[in-house]
PDB file of C-alpha atoms in Angstrom:
ATOM      1  CA  ALA A   1     -38.145  10.882  14.499  1.00 57.00           C
ATOM      2  CA  ARG A   2     -38.318   9.817  18.149  1.00 69.00           C
ATOM      3  CA  ILE A   3     -40.208  11.855  20.663  1.00 72.00           C
ATOM      4  CA  ASN A   4     -38.308  12.510  23.846  1.00 81.00           C
ATOM      5  CA  PRO A   5     -39.360  11.553  26.444  1.00 83.00           C
ATOM      6  CA  SER A   6     -41.096   8.532  24.960  1.00 85.00           C
ATOM      7  CA  LEU A   7     -44.738   7.694  25.577  1.00 82.00           C
ATOM      8  CA  GLU A   8     -43.565   4.761  27.658  1.00 85.00           C
ATOM      9  CA  ALA A   9     -41.419   7.032  29.840  1.00 89.00           C
ATOM     10  CA  CYS A  10     -44.276   9.532  30.256  1.00 89.00           C
ATOM     11  CA  VAL A  11     -46.801   6.865  31.255  1.00 89.00           C
ATOM     12  CA  LEU A  12     -44.302   5.220  33.590  1.00 90.00           C
ATOM     13  CA  GLY A  13     -43.523   8.569  35.239  1.00 92.00           C
ATOM     14  CA  GLN A  14     -47.206   9.408  35.631  1.00 91.00           C
ATOM     15  CA  TRP A  15     -47.885   5.953  37.069  1.00 90.00           C
ATOM     16  CA  GLN A  16     -45.060   6.242  39.613  1.00 91.00           C
ATOM     17  CA  MET A  17     -46.081   9.759  40.655  1.00 93.00           C
ATOM     18  CA  SER A  18     -49.727   8.743  41.024  1.00 92.00           C
ATOM     19  CA  VAL A  19     -48.955   5.686  43.153  1.00 89.00           C
ATOM     20  CA  GLU A  20     -46.587   7.733  45.316  1.00 89.00           C
ATOM     21  CA  ALA A  21     -49.132  10.527  45.727  1.00 90.00           C
ATOM     22  CA  LEU A  22     -51.822   8.064  46.806  1.00 86.00           C
ATOM     23  CA  GLU A  23     -49.444   6.368  49.232  1.00 82.00           C
ATOM     24  CA  ASN A  24     -48.421   9.691  50.738  1.00 83.00           C
ATOM     25  CA  SER A  25     -51.943  11.116  50.889  1.00 83.00           C
ATOM     26  CA  GLY A  26     -52.642   9.509  54.239  1.00 74.00           C
ATOM     27  CA  PHE A  27     -55.986   8.222  52.958  1.00 72.00           C
ATOM     28  CA  PHE A  28     -55.002   4.569  53.389  1.00 68.00           C
ATOM     29  CA  GLU A  29     -53.436   4.939  56.841  1.00 66.00           C
ATOM     30  CA  ASP A  30     -56.736   4.441  58.651  1.00 62.00           C
ATOM     31  CA  MET A  31     -57.437   1.253  56.743  1.00 62.00           C
ATOM     32  CA  LEU A  32     -53.948  -0.248  56.638  1.00 58.00           C
ATOM     33  CA  GLY A  33     -52.114   1.199  59.599  1.00 59.00           C
ATOM     34  CA  SER A  34     -49.206   3.583  59.412  1.00 53.00           C
ATOM     35  CA  SER A  35     -47.604   2.098  56.329  1.00 56.00           C
ATOM     36  CA  ILE A  36     -48.891   0.429  53.204  1.00 59.00           C
ATOM     37  CA  LYS A  37     -47.825  -3.177  53.075  1.00 73.00           C
ATOM     38  CA  GLU A  38     -46.217  -4.502  49.891  1.00 76.00           C
ATOM     39  CA  ARG A  39     -49.301  -6.450  48.765  1.00 78.00           C
ATOM     40  CA  GLN A  40     -51.566  -3.431  49.139  1.00 81.00           C
ATOM     41  CA  ARG A  41     -48.980  -1.273  47.350  1.00 81.00           C
ATOM     42  CA  LEU A  42     -48.970  -3.728  44.447  1.00 85.00           C
ATOM     43  CA  GLN A  43     -52.761  -3.695  44.298  1.00 86.00           C
ATOM     44  CA  LEU A  44     -52.794   0.091  44.375  1.00 86.00           C
ATOM     45  CA  ALA A  45     -50.201   0.167  41.577  1.00 89.00           C
ATOM     46  CA  GLN A  46     -52.340  -2.226  39.506  1.00 90.00           C
ATOM     47  CA  ILE A  47     -55.405  -0.023  39.928  1.00 90.00           C
ATOM     48  CA  VAL A  48     -53.491   3.082  38.867  1.00 92.00           C
ATOM     49  CA  GLU A  49     -51.952   1.201  35.914  1.00 91.00           C
ATOM     50  CA  SER A  50     -55.358  -0.004  34.740  1.00 91.00           C
ATOM     51  CA  TYR A  51     -56.807   3.489  35.093  1.00 90.00           C
ATOM     52  CA  LEU A  52     -53.951   5.116  33.122  1.00 91.00           C
ATOM     53  CA  LEU A  53     -53.792   2.487  30.381  1.00 90.00           C
ATOM     54  CA  GLY A  54     -57.561   2.356  30.063  1.00 88.00           C
ATOM     55  CA  GLY A  55     -57.555   6.130  29.622  1.00 88.00           C
ATOM     56  CA  ILE A  56     -55.007   6.201  26.818  1.00 90.00           C
ATOM     57  CA  TYR A  57     -56.280   3.060  25.078  1.00 89.00           C
ATOM     58  CA  ARG A  58     -58.360   4.808  22.374  1.00 86.00           C
ATOM     59  CA  THR A  59     -55.438   7.031  21.409  1.00 88.00           C
ATOM     60  CA  VAL A  60     -52.514   4.640  21.651  1.00 89.00           C
ATOM     61  CA  TYR A  61     -53.953   1.282  20.569  1.00 89.00           C
ATOM     62  CA  PRO A  62     -54.715   2.263  16.934  1.00 91.00           C
ATOM     63  CA  TRP A  63     -51.184   3.626  16.636  1.00 89.00           C
ATOM     64  CA  LEU A  64     -49.725   0.380  18.045  1.00 89.00           C
ATOM     65  CA  GLN A  65     -51.895  -1.678  15.702  1.00 91.00           C
ATOM     66  CA  GLN A  66     -50.535   0.243  12.743  1.00 94.00           C
ATOM     67  CA  LYS A  67     -46.946   0.093  13.983  1.00 92.00           C
ATOM     68  CA  TYR A  68     -47.035  -3.693  14.485  1.00 95.00           C
ATOM     69  CA  ALA A  69     -49.366  -4.597  11.606  1.00 96.00           C
ATOM     70  CA  ALA A  70     -46.680  -6.532   9.721  1.00 97.00           C
ATOM     71  CA  LYS A  71     -45.830  -8.594  12.807  1.00 97.00           C
ATOM     72  CA  ASP A  72     -49.524  -9.253  13.457  1.00 95.00           C
ATOM     73  CA  ILE A  73     -49.938 -10.479   9.888  1.00 96.00           C
ATOM     74  CA  ARG A  74     -46.921 -12.771  10.258  1.00 97.00           C
ATOM     75  CA  LEU A  75     -48.226 -14.181  13.543  1.00 95.00           C
ATOM     76  CA  SER A  76     -51.645 -14.782  11.965  1.00 94.00           C
ATOM     77  CA  GLN A  77     -49.980 -16.614   9.068  1.00 95.00           C
ATOM     78  CA  ILE A  78     -48.041 -18.845  11.451  1.00 96.00           C
ATOM     79  CA  LEU A  79     -51.102 -19.631  13.550  1.00 94.00           C
ATOM     80  CA  HIS A  80     -53.152 -20.259  10.409  1.00 94.00           C
ATOM     81  CA  ALA A  81     -50.510 -22.714   9.180  1.00 95.00           C
ATOM     82  CA  MET A  82     -50.699 -24.505  12.535  1.00 95.00           C
ATOM     83  CA  ARG A  83     -54.503 -24.814  12.520  1.00 93.00           C
ATOM     84  CA  TYR A  84     -54.383 -28.554  11.784  1.00 94.00           C
ATOM     85  CA  TYR A  85     -51.935 -29.352  14.572  1.00 95.00           C
ATOM     86  CA  THR A  86     -53.159 -31.926  17.039  1.00 95.00           C
ATOM     87  CA  PRO A  87     -52.419 -32.056  20.742  1.00 95.00           C
ATOM     88  CA  ALA A  88     -49.842 -34.757  19.988  1.00 95.00           C
ATOM     89  CA  ASP A  89     -48.089 -32.403  17.523  1.00 96.00           C
ATOM     90  CA  ILE A  90     -47.667 -29.873  20.347  1.00 94.00           C
ATOM     91  CA  GLY A  91     -46.298 -32.577  22.660  1.00 94.00           C
ATOM     92  CA  ILE A  92     -49.311 -32.856  24.949  1.00 95.00           C
ATOM     93  CA  ALA A  93     -49.385 -36.177  26.812  1.00 91.00           C
ATOM     94  CA  PRO A  94     -52.258 -38.437  25.667  1.00 91.00           C
ATOM     95  CA  GLN A  95     -53.979 -38.390  29.063  1.00 91.00           C
ATOM     96  CA  PHE A  96     -54.334 -34.607  28.701  1.00 93.00           C
ATOM     97  CA  HIS A  97     -55.925 -34.630  25.231  1.00 94.00           C
ATOM     98  CA  ILE A  98     -59.148 -32.713  25.778  1.00 93.00           C
ATOM     99  CA  SER A  99     -61.531 -30.453  23.923  1.00 94.00           C
ATOM    100  CA  VAL A 100     -60.241 -26.925  24.543  1.00 96.00           C
ATOM    101  CA  GLN A 101     -63.351 -25.162  23.231  1.00 96.00           C
ATOM    102  CA  GLU A 102     -64.270 -23.638  26.619  1.00 96.00           C
ATOM    103  CA  ALA A 103     -60.792 -22.126  26.940  1.00 97.00           C
ATOM    104  CA  VAL A 104     -60.922 -20.923  23.316  1.00 97.00           C
ATOM    105  CA  LYS A 105     -64.121 -19.013  24.120  1.00 97.00           C
ATOM    106  CA  GLU A 106     -62.344 -17.409  27.060  1.00 97.00           C
ATOM    107  CA  LEU A 107     -59.296 -16.383  24.992  1.00 97.00           C
ATOM    108  CA  MET A 108     -61.584 -14.807  22.408  1.00 97.00           C
ATOM    109  CA  LYS A 109     -62.297 -12.142  25.059  1.00 97.00           C
ATOM    110  CA  LEU A 110     -58.713 -10.829  24.710  1.00 95.00           C
ATOM    111  CA  GLY A 111     -59.808  -8.481  21.923  1.00 91.00           C
ATOM    112  CA  ASP A 112     -62.038  -6.645  24.386  1.00 93.00           C
ATOM    113  CA  CYS A 113     -59.275  -6.129  26.958  1.00 93.00           C
ATOM    114  CA  ARG A 114     -57.736  -2.692  27.367  1.00 91.00           C
ATOM    115  CA  THR A 115     -55.103  -3.277  30.038  1.00 90.00           C
ATOM    116  CA  PRO A 116     -52.416  -5.879  30.739  1.00 89.00           C
ATOM    117  CA  LEU A 117     -54.219  -6.839  33.947  1.00 90.00           C
ATOM    118  CA  GLU A 118     -57.443  -7.547  32.050  1.00 93.00           C
ATOM    119  CA  LYS A 119     -55.503  -9.727  29.595  1.00 94.00           C
ATOM    120  CA  LEU A 120     -53.750 -11.555  32.420  1.00 94.00           C
ATOM    121  CA  LEU A 121     -57.102 -12.310  34.033  1.00 95.00           C
ATOM    122  CA  VAL A 122     -58.423 -13.743  30.754  1.00 97.00           C
ATOM    123  CA  PHE A 123     -55.366 -16.009  30.467  1.00 96.00           C
ATOM    124  CA  LYS A 124     -55.769 -17.027  34.104  1.00 96.00           C
ATOM    125  CA  GLU A 125     -59.406 -17.975  33.530  1.00 97.00           C
ATOM    126  CA  ALA A 126     -58.480 -19.907  30.369  1.00 97.00           C
ATOM    127  CA  ALA A 127     -55.814 -21.806  32.318  1.00 96.00           C
ATOM    128  CA  MET A 128     -58.292 -22.587  35.099  1.00 96.00           C
ATOM    129  CA  ARG A 129     -60.804 -23.863  32.562  1.00 96.00           C
ATOM    130  CA  LEU A 130     -58.142 -26.099  31.012  1.00 96.00           C
ATOM    131  CA  PHE A 131     -57.214 -27.416  34.440  1.00 93.00           C
ATOM    132  CA  ARG A 132     -60.856 -28.211  35.259  1.00 93.00           C
ATOM    133  CA  LEU A 133     -61.365 -29.849  31.846  1.00 93.00           C
ATOM    134  CA  VAL A 134     -58.325 -32.068  32.372  1.00 93.00           C
ATOM    135  CA  GLN A 135     -59.523 -33.031  35.867  1.00 90.00           C
ATOM    136  CA  ARG A 136     -62.977 -33.864  34.496  1.00 90.00           C
ATOM    137  CA  SER A 137     -61.485 -35.891  31.626  1.00 90.00           C
ATOM    138  CA  LEU A 138     -59.195 -37.849  33.954  1.00 88.00           C
ATOM    139  CA  LYS A 139     -62.151 -38.635  36.196  1.00 86.00           C
ATOM    140  CA  VAL A 140     -64.263 -39.888  33.258  1.00 85.00           C
ATOM    141  CA  HIS A 141     -61.528 -41.857  31.458  1.00 81.00           C
ATOM    142  CA  PHE A 142     -59.350 -43.046  34.334  1.00 79.00           C
ATOM    143  CA  GLY A 143     -61.664 -42.947  37.350  1.00 76.00           C
ATOM    144  CA  GLY A 144     -59.817 -40.016  38.859  1.00 68.00           C
ATOM    145  CA  VAL A 145     -56.546 -38.132  38.752  1.00 65.00           C
ATOM    146  CA  GLY A 146     -54.532 -41.109  40.022  1.00 68.00           C
ATOM    147  CA  ASP A 147     -50.916 -40.900  38.888  1.00 70.00           C
ATOM    148  CA  PHE A 148     -51.665 -38.172  36.347  1.00 76.00           C
ATOM    149  CA  GLN A 149     -50.722 -34.730  37.584  1.00 79.00           C
ATOM    150  CA  LEU A 150     -51.040 -31.717  35.316  1.00 82.00           C
ATOM    151  CA  ALA A 151     -47.626 -30.047  35.646  1.00 87.00           C
ATOM    152  CA  THR A 152     -46.905 -26.471  34.622  1.00 90.00           C
ATOM    153  CA  ASP A 153     -45.204 -27.657  31.416  1.00 92.00           C
ATOM    154  CA  ASP A 154     -48.339 -29.622  30.494  1.00 92.00           C
ATOM    155  CA  LEU A 155     -50.516 -26.591  31.155  1.00 93.00           C
ATOM    156  CA  VAL A 156     -48.271 -24.372  29.012  1.00 95.00           C
ATOM    157  CA  GLN A 157     -48.557 -26.874  26.142  1.00 95.00           C
ATOM    158  CA  LEU A 158     -52.345 -26.878  26.530  1.00 96.00           C
ATOM    159  CA  LEU A 159     -52.358 -23.065  26.490  1.00 96.00           C
ATOM    160  CA  VAL A 160     -50.244 -23.012  23.316  1.00 96.00           C
ATOM    161  CA  TYR A 161     -52.639 -25.481  21.684  1.00 97.00           C
ATOM    162  CA  THR A 162     -55.587 -23.345  22.840  1.00 97.00           C
ATOM    163  CA  ILE A 163     -54.029 -20.203  21.374  1.00 96.00           C
ATOM    164  CA  ILE A 164     -53.574 -21.998  18.042  1.00 96.00           C
ATOM    165  CA  ARG A 165     -57.207 -23.161  18.126  1.00 95.00           C
ATOM    166  CA  THR A 166     -58.366 -19.619  18.896  1.00 94.00           C
ATOM    167  CA  TYR A 167     -57.064 -18.286  15.574  1.00 85.00           C
TER     168      TYR A 167
END
C-alpha cells in the first residue's frame, strides 16, 4: 500500500517551504542586498537539503537498503565479475593507464555519506585525484602533458574503472 503523500513529496515540500521561509525572513538582506542572488539561493537550498536529509537518514536509509537489497546484490555481482577488468578492457587510452588506488580510497568514503551533496563531493575529490594522477604519470612517462589531454570521456572511463576497483 502506498502512503499518500509520499515521503519524497513530504521532504520536497518541507525543503521548499524551508528555503522560502529563510529567503523571506529578511535575515540575508543585510549580507546580500535586497534580493538573494541565484547562486546564494542554490547554496541555501543545498544547506537546507543536507540538513533535512541528514536528519531523516537513520530512519529512511535502513528502509531503502531493505527495499533495494536485491538490486544491490545484483550490482555487487556485476562489479565482482568485472574485478579482473583492466583499463584497456574499459577503453581507457594507454597514456591514461594509472594506479587508481588513491581514488579508490576516496570512493570508499561513500559509505559514510548521508546526503547527496556529501556523495557528490566524494566523487569530485576522486575525480580530482584521478586528474592529478594522470598529470603526474604523463609528466613522468612523457615529460609533460604534451599532446595528451584528459577529456571528460577519458575521466568518466577512469571513474568507471575506479568504481569497479572499489568493489
